[in-house]
Structures are given as C-alpha cells and as structure tokens.
JSON list of C-alpha atoms in Angstrom, two decimals:
[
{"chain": "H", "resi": 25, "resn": "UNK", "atom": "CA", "xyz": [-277.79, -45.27, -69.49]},
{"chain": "H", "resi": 26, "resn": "UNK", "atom": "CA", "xyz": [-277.34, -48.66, -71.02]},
{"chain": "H", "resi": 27, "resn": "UNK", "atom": "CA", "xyz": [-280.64, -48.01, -73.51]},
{"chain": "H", "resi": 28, "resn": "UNK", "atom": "CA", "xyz": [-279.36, -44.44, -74.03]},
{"chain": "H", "resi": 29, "resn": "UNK", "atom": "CA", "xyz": [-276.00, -46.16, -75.76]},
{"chain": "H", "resi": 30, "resn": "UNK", "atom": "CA", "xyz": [-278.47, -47.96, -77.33]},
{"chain": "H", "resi": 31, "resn": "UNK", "atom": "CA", "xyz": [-280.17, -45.17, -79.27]},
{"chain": "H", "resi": 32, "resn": "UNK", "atom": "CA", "xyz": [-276.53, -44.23, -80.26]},
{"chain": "H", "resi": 33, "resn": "UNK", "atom": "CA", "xyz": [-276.08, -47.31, -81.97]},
{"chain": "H", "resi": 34, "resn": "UNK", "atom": "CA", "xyz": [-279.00, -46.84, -83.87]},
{"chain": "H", "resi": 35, "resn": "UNK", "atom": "CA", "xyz": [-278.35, -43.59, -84.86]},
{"chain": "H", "resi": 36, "resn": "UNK", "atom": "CA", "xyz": [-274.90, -44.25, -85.82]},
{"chain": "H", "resi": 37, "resn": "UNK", "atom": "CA", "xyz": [-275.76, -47.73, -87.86]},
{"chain": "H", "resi": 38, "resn": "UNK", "atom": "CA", "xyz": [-278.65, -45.34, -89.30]},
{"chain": "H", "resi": 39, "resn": "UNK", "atom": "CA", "xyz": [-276.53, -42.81, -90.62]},
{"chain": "H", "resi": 40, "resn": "UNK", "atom": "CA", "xyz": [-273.16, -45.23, -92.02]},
{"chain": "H", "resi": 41, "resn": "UNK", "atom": "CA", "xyz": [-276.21, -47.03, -93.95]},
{"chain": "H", "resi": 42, "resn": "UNK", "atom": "CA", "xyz": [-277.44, -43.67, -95.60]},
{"chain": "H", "resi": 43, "resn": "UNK", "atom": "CA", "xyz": [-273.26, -43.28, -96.52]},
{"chain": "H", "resi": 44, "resn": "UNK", "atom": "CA", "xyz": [-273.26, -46.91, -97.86]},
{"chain": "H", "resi": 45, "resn": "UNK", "atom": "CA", "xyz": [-276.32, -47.03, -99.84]},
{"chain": "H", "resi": 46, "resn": "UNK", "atom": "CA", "xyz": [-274.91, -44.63, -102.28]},
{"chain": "H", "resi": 47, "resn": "UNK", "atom": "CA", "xyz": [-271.49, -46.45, -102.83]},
{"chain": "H", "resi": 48, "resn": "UNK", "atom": "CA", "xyz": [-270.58, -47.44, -105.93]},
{"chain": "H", "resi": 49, "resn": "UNK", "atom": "CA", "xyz": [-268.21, -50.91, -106.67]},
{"chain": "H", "resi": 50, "resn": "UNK", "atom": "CA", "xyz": [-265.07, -49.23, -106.65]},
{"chain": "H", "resi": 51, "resn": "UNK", "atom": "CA", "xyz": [-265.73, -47.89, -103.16]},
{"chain": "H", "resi": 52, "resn": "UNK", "atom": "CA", "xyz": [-266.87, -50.88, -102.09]},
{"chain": "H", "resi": 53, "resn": "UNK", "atom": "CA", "xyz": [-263.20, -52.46, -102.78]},
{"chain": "H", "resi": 54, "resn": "UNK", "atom": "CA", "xyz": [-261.43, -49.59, -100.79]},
{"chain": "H", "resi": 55, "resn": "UNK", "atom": "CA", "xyz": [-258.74, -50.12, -98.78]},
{"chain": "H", "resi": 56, "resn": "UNK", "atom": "CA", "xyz": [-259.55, -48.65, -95.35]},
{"chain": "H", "resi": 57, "resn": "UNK", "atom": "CA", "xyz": [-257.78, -47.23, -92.56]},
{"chain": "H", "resi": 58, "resn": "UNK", "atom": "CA", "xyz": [-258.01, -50.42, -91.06]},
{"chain": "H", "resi": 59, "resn": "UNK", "atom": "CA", "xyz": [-255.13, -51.41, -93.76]},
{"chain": "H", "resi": 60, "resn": "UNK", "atom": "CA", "xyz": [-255.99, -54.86, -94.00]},
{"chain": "H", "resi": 61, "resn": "UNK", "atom": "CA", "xyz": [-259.39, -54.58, -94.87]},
{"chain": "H", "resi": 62, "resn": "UNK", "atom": "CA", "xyz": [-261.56, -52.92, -97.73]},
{"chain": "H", "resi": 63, "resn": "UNK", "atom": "CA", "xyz": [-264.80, -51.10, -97.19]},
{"chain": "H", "resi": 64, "resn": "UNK", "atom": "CA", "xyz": [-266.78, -54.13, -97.84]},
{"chain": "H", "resi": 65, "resn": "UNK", "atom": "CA", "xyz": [-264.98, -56.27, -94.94]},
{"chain": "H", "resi": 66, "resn": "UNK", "atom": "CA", "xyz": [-265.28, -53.41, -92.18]},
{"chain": "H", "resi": 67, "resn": "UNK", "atom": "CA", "xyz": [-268.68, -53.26, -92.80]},
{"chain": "H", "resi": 68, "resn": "UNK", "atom": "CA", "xyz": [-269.34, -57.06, -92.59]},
{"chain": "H", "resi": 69, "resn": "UNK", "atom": "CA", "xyz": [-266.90, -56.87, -89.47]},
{"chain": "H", "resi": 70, "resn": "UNK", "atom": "CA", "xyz": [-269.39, -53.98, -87.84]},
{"chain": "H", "resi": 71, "resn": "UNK", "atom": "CA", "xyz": [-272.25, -56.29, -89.08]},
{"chain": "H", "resi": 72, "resn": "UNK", "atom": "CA", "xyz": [-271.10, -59.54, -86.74]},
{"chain": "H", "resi": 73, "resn": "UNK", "atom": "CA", "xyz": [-270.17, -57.36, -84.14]},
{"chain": "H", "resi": 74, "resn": "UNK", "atom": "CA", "xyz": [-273.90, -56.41, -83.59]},
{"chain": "H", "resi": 75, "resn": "UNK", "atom": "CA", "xyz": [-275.53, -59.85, -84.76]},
{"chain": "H", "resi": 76, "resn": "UNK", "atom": "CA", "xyz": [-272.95, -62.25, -82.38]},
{"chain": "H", "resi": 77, "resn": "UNK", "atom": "CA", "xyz": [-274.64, -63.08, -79.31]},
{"chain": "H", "resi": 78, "resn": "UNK", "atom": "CA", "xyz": [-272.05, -64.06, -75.94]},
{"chain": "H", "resi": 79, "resn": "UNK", "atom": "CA", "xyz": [-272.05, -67.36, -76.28]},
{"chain": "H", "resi": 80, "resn": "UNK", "atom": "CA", "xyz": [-271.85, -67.27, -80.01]},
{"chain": "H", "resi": 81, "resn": "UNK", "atom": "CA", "xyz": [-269.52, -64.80, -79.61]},
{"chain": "H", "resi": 82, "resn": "UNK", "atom": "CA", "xyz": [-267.53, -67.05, -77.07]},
{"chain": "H", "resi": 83, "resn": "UNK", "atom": "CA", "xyz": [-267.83, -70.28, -79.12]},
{"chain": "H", "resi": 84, "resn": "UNK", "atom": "CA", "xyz": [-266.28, -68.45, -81.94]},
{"chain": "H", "resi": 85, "resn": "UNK", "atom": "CA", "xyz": [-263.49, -67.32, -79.62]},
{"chain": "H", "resi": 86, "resn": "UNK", "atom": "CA", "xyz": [-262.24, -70.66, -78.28]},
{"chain": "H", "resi": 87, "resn": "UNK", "atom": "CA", "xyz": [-262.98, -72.31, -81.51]},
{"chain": "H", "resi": 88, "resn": "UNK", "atom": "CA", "xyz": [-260.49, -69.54, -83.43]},
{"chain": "H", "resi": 89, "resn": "UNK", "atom": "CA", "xyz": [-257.96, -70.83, -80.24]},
{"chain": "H", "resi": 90, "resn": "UNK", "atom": "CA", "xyz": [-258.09, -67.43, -78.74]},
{"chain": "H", "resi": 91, "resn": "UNK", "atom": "CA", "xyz": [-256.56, -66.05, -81.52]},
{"chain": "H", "resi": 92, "resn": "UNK", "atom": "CA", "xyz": [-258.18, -62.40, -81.70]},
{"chain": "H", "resi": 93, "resn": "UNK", "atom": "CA", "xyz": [-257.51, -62.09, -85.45]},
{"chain": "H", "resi": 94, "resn": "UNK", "atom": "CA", "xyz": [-258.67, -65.50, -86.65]},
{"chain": "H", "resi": 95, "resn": "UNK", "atom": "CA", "xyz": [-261.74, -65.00, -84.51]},
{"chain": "H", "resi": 96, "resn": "UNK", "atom": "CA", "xyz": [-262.24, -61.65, -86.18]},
{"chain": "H", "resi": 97, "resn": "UNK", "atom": "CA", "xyz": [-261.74, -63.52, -89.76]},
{"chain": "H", "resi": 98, "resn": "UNK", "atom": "CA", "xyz": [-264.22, -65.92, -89.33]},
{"chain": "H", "resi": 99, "resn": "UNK", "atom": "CA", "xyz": [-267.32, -63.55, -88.06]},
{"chain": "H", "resi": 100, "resn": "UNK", "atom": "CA", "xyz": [-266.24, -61.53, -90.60]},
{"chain": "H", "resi": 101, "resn": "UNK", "atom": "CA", "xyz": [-267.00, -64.11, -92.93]},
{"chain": "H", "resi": 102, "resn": "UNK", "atom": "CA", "xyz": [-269.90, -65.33, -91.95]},
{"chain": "H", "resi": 103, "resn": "UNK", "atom": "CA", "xyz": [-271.66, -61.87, -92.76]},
{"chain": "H", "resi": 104, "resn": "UNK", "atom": "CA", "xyz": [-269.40, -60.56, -95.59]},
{"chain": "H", "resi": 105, "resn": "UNK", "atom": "CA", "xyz": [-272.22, -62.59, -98.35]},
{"chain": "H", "resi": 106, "resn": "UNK", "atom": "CA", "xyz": [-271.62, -62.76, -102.14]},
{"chain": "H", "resi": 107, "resn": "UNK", "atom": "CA", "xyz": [-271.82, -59.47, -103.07]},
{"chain": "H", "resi": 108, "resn": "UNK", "atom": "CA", "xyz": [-271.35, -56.15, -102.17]},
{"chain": "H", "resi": 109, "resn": "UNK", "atom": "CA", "xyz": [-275.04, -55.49, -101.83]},
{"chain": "H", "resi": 110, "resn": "UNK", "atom": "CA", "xyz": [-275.61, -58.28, -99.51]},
{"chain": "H", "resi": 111, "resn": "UNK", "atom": "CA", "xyz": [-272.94, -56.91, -97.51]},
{"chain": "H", "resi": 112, "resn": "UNK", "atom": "CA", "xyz": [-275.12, -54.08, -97.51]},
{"chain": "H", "resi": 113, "resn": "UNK", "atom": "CA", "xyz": [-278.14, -56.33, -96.83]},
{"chain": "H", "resi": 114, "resn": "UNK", "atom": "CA", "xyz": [-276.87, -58.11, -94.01]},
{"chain": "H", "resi": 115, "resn": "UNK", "atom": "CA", "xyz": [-275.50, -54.41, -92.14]},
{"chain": "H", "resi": 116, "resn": "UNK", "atom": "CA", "xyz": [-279.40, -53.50, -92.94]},
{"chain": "H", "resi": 117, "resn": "UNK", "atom": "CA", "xyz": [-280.63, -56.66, -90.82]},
{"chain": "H", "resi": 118, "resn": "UNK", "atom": "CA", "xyz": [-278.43, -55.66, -88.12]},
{"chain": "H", "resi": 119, "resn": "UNK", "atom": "CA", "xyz": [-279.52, -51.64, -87.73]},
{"chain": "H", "resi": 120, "resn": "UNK", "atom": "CA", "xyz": [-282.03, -52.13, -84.52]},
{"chain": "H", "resi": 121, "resn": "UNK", "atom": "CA", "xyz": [-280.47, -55.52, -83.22]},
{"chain": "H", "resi": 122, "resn": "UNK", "atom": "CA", "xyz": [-279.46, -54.68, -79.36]},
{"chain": "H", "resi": 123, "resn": "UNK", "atom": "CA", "xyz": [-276.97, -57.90, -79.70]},
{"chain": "H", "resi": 124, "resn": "UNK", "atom": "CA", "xyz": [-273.22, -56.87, -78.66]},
{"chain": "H", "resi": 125, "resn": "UNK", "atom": "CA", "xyz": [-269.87, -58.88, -77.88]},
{"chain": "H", "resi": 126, "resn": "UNK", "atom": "CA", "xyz": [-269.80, -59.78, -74.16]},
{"chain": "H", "resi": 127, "resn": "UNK", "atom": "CA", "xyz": [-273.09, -57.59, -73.84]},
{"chain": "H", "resi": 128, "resn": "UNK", "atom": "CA", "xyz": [-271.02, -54.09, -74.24]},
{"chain": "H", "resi": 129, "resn": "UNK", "atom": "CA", "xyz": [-273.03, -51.59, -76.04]},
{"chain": "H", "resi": 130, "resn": "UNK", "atom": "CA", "xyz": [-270.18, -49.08, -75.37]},
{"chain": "H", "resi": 131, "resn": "UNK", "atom": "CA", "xyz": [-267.91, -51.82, -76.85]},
{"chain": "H", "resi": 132, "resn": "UNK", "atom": "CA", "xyz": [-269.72, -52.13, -80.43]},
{"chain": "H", "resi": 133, "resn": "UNK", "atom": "CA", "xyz": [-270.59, -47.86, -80.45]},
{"chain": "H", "resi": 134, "resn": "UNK", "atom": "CA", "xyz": [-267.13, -47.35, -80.28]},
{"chain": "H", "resi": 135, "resn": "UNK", "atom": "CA", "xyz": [-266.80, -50.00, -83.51]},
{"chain": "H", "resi": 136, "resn": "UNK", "atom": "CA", "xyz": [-269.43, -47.83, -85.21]},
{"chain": "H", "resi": 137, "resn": "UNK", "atom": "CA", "xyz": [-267.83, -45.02, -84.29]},
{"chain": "H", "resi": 138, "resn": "UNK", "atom": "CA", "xyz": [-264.21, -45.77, -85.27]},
{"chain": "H", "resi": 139, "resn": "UNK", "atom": "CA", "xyz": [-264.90, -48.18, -88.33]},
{"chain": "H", "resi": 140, "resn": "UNK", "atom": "CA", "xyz": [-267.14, -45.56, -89.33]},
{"chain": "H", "resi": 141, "resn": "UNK", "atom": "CA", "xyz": [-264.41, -43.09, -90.12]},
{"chain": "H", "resi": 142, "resn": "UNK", "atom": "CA", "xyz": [-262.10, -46.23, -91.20]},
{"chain": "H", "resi": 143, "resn": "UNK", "atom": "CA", "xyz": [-264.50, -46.25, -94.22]},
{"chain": "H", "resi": 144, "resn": "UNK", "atom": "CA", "xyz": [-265.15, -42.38, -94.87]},
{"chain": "H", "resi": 145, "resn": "UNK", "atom": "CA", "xyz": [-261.27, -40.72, -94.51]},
{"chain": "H", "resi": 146, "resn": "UNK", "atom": "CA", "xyz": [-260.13, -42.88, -97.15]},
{"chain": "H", "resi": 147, "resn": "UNK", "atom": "CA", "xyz": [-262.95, -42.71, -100.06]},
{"chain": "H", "resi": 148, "resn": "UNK", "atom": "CA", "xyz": [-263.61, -39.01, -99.02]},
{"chain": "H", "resi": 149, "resn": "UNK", "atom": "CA", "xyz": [-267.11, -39.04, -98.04]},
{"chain": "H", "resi": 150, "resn": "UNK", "atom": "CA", "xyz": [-269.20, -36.54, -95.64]},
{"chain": "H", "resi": 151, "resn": "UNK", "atom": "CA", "xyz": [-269.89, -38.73, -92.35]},
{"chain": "H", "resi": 152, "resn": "UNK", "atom": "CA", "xyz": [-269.26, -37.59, -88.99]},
{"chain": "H", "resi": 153, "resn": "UNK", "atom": "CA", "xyz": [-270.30, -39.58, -85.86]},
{"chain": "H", "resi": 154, "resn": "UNK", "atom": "CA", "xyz": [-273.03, -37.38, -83.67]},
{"chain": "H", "resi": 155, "resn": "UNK", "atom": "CA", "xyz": [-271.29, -35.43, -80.66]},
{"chain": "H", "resi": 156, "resn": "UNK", "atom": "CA", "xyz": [-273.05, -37.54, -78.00]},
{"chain": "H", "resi": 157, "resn": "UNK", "atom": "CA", "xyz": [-271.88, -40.75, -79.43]},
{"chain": "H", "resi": 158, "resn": "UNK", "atom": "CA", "xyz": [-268.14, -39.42, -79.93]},
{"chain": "H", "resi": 159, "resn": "UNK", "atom": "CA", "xyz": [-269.01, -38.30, -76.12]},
{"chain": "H", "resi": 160, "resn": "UNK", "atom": "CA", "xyz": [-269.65, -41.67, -74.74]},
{"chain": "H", "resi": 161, "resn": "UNK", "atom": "CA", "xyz": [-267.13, -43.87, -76.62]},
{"chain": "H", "resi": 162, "resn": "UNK", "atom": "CA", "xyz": [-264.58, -41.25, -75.47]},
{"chain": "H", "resi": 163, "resn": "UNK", "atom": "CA", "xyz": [-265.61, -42.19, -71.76]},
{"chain": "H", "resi": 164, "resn": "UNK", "atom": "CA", "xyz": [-266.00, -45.89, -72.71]},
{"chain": "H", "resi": 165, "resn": "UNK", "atom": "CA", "xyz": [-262.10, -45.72, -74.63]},
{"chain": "H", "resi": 166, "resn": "UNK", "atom": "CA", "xyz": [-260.58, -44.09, -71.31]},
{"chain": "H", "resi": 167, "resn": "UNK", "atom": "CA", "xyz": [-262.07, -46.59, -68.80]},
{"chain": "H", "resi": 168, "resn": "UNK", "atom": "CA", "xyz": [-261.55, -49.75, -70.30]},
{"chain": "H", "resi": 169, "resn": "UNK", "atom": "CA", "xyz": [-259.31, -51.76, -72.37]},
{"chain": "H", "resi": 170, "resn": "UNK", "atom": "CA", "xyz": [-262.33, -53.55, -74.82]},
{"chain": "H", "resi": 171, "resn": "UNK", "atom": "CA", "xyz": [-261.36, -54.02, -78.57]},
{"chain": "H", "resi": 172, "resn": "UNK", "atom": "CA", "xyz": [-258.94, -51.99, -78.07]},
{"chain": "H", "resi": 173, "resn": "UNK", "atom": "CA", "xyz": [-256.06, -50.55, -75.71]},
{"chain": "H", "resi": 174, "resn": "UNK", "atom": "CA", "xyz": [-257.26, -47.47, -75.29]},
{"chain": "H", "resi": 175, "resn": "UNK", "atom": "CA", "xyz": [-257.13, -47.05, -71.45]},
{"chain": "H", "resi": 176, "resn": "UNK", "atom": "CA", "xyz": [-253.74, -48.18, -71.06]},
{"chain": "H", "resi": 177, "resn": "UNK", "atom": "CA", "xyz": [-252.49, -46.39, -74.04]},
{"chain": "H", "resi": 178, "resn": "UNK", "atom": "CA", "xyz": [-253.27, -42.79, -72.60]},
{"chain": "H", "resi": 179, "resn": "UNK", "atom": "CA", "xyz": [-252.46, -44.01, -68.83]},
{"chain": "H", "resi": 180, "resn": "UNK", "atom": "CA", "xyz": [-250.28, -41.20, -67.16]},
{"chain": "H", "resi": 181, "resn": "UNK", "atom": "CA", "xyz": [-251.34, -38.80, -69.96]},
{"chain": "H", "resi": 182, "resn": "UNK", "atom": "CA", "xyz": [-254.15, -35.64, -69.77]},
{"chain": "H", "resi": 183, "resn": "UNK", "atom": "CA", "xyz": [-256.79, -35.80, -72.46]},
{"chain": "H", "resi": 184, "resn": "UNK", "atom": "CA", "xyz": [-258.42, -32.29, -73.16]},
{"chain": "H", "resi": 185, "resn": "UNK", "atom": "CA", "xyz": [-260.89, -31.72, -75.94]},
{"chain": "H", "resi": 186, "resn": "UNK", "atom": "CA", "xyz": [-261.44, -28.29, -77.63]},
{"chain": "H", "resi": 187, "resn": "UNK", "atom": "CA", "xyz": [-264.82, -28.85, -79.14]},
{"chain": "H", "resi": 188, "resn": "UNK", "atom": "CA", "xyz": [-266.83, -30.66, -75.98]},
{"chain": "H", "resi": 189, "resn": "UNK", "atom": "CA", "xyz": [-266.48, -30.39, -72.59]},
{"chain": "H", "resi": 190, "resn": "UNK", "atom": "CA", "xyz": [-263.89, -33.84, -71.78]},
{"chain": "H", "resi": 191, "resn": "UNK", "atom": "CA", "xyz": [-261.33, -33.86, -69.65]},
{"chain": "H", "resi": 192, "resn": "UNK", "atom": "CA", "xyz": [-259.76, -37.08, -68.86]},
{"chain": "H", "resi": 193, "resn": "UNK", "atom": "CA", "xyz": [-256.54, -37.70, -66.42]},
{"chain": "H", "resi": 194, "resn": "UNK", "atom": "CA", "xyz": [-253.55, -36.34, -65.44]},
{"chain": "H", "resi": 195, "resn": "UNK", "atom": "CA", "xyz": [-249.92, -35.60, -66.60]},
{"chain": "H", "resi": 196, "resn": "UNK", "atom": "CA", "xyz": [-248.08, -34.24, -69.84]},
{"chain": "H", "resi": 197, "resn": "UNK", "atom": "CA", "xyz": [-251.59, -33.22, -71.94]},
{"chain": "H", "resi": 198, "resn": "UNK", "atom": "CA", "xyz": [-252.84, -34.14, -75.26]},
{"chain": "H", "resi": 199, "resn": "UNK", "atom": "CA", "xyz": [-255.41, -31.27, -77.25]},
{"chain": "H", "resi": 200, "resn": "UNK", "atom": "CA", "xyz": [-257.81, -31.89, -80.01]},
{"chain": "H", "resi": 201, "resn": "UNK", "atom": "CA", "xyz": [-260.90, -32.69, -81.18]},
{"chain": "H", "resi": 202, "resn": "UNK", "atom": "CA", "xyz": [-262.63, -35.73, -79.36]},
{"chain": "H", "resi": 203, "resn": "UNK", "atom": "CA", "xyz": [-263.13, -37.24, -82.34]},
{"chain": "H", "resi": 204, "resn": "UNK", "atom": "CA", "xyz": [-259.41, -36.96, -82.84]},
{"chain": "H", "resi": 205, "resn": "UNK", "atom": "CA", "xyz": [-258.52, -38.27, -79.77]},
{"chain": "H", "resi": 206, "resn": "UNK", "atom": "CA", "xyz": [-260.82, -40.72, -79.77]},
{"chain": "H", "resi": 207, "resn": "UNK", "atom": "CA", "xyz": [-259.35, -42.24, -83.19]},
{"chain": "H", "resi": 208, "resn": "UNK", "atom": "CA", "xyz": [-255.59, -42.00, -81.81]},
{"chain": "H", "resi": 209, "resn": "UNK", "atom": "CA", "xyz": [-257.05, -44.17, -78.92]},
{"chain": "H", "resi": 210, "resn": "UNK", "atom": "CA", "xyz": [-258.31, -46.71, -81.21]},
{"chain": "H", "resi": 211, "resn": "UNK", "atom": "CA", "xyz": [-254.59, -46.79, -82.87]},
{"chain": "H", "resi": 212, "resn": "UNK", "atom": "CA", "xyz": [-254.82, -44.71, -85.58]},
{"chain": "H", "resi": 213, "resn": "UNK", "atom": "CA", "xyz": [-251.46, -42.73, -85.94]},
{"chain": "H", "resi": 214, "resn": "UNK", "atom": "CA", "xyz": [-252.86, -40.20, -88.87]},
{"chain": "H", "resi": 215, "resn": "UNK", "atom": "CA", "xyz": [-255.08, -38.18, -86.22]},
{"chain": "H", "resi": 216, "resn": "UNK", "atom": "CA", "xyz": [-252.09, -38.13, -83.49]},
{"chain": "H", "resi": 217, "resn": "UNK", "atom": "CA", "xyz": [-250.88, -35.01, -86.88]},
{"chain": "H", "resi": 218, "resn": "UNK", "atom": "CA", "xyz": [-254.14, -32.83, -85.89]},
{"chain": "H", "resi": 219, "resn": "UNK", "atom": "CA", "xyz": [-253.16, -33.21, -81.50]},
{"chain": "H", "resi": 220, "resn": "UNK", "atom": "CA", "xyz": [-251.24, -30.82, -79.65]},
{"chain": "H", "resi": 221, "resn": "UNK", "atom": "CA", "xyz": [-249.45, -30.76, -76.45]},
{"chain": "H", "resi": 222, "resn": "UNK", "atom": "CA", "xyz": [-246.50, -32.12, -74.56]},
{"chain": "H", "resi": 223, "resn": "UNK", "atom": "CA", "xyz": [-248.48, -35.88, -74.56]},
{"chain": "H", "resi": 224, "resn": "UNK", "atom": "CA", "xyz": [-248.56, -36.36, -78.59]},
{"chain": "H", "resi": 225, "resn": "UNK", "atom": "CA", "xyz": [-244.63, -37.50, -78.42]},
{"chain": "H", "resi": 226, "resn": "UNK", "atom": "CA", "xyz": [-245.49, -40.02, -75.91]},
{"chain": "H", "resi": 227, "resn": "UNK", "atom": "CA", "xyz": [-248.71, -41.14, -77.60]},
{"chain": "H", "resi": 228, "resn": "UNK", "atom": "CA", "xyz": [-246.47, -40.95, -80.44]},
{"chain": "H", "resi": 229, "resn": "UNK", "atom": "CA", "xyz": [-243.50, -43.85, -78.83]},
{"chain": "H", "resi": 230, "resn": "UNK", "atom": "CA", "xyz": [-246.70, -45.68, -77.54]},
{"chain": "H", "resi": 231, "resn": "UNK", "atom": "CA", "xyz": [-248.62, -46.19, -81.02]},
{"chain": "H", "resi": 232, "resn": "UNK", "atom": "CA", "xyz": [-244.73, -46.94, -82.44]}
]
C-alpha cells in the first residue's frame, strides 16, 4: 500500500513539473489560493516537504519553537533558491525522493494534491490530480488530522462523491466531486460553492 502511495507521488510531482516547466515570470509571482504565498513559494513549500527527512524535519520544528508557520517559513526557504528556475530545479531534484514529514506518504500526496490546484485555479492552467491519487488523499483527509484538520472538520457529517465510488460517515450529507471535497477539507472555502446537501452550511460555520 505504502509503495502504491508512492507511485502517486511520482505521478503527481511528474505531472505539476510538466505544468511548471512552461510558466512564464509573471506566473511564477502568482498569488495562490494559499493567499499568502505565490506560485514560486508553494512550489518550494511542496519541494521541502518531500526532501525533509524526520529528524530534519523535527529539528526544524523545535528550532521554529513549535510554531507551525515559522517552521513552514524556514523549509520554505531553504529550497525557494535565487530564481524562479531554481525553484524549478530544486522541485526537479525532489520528483523520485521517497522522503516525507514524519514518514507519511499520504501526508505529502495530499500536499501535491492540494497545492497542486493552489497553483492551477488561480493562473488558469489545465492540471487535474489522477482519480486514484484524489482517491487515497480523500481516505488519508477523513482519517487523520495531518497538515491539516480535515478529520475533525467533517466529524458528524456524510461525505458522498458523485464521480467515484466514496462514501465517508454519517449525518447531515455533503455531495460533490472528490476533488471538491477533498479541497474544502484542506480549508479551501471556494469549492464548499460547487457542494450540495444539508452538510455545506455546517462545513460552511466550521471553515468560518
């Protein structure tokens, strides 16, 4: 299972680079859905999070005083480079690296994943995530509360996707496409718009 995620990662660090090799500068300085960064800082960000071993990973942690943000900041950092095209450069290095934080390959394909559309919604490029990997980070997002928190944020709440076969817990439901849901479970409000069901208004209070 674990090398199967694996593969995913690949694939998905595969395709973003195909998307980023044909950026131009401007694109490069985007702001992203992740509002405080531009393109070229969420891909440095997806570039530490698959080049920081655990106890790198943990170092930086405790040294940032367990300040998620500031830890964030300086791995970022660290792999942002120059210029835009070692930015590019250093994602490159990381494309068959099985290196993820605390060892969770789930963890860093739902970064891919996520950050992946972060980058394309905004500068209006072609790039969606492969089925299986949307699949598995959907599973990953409802089970734990890694990077993000996802499993808490849908607790008490029915997920149902109309374009693959997921159904996740029970109580007032939430319908879309996984990819949709998936994104609203990462925090990001503009996909709860494309959801239906008696669950958006409480995923809606819960995101504020």
């Amino acid at each position: 299972m674990q090398s199967r995620i694996w593969e995913l990662v690949s694939s998905e660090r595969t395709q973003l680079l195909g998307v980023l090799e044909n950026f131009t500068e401007d694109q490069w300085h985007m702001r992203t859905l992740s509002e405080q960064w531009q393109v070229r800082d969420v891909v440095a960000h997806l570039t530490s999070a698959g080049s920081t071993g655990v106890v790198a990973w943990l170092v930086n942690m405790f040294g940032s005083a367990l300040n998620v943000d500031r830890h964030n900041q300086r791995l970022l950092e660290k792999y942002l480079g120059d210029n835009d095209q070692m930015t590019l450069e250093n994602f490159r290095h990381s494309q068959n690296l099985r290196i993820a934080p605390l060892n969770s390959a789930g963890a860093l394909l739902g970064e891919l994943v996520v950050h992946g559309q972060d980058i394309a919604v905004p500068c209006a490029v072609e790039y969606k995530p492969s089925a299986d990997a949307v699949m598995e980070v959907a599973k990953f997002f409802v089970t734990k509360d890694f990077a993000v928190n996802s499993k808490k944020l849908v607790k008490g709440l029915k997920l149902s996707s109309n374009d693959q076969p997921f159904v996740h817990g029970y109580g007032p439901e939430i319908r879309g496409q996984l990819l949709d849901l998936v994104m609203v479970m990462a925090g990001r409000k503009d996909n709860l718009a494309k959801l239906k069901g008696a669950g958006t208004e409480i995923l809606a209070a819960r995101l504020g």
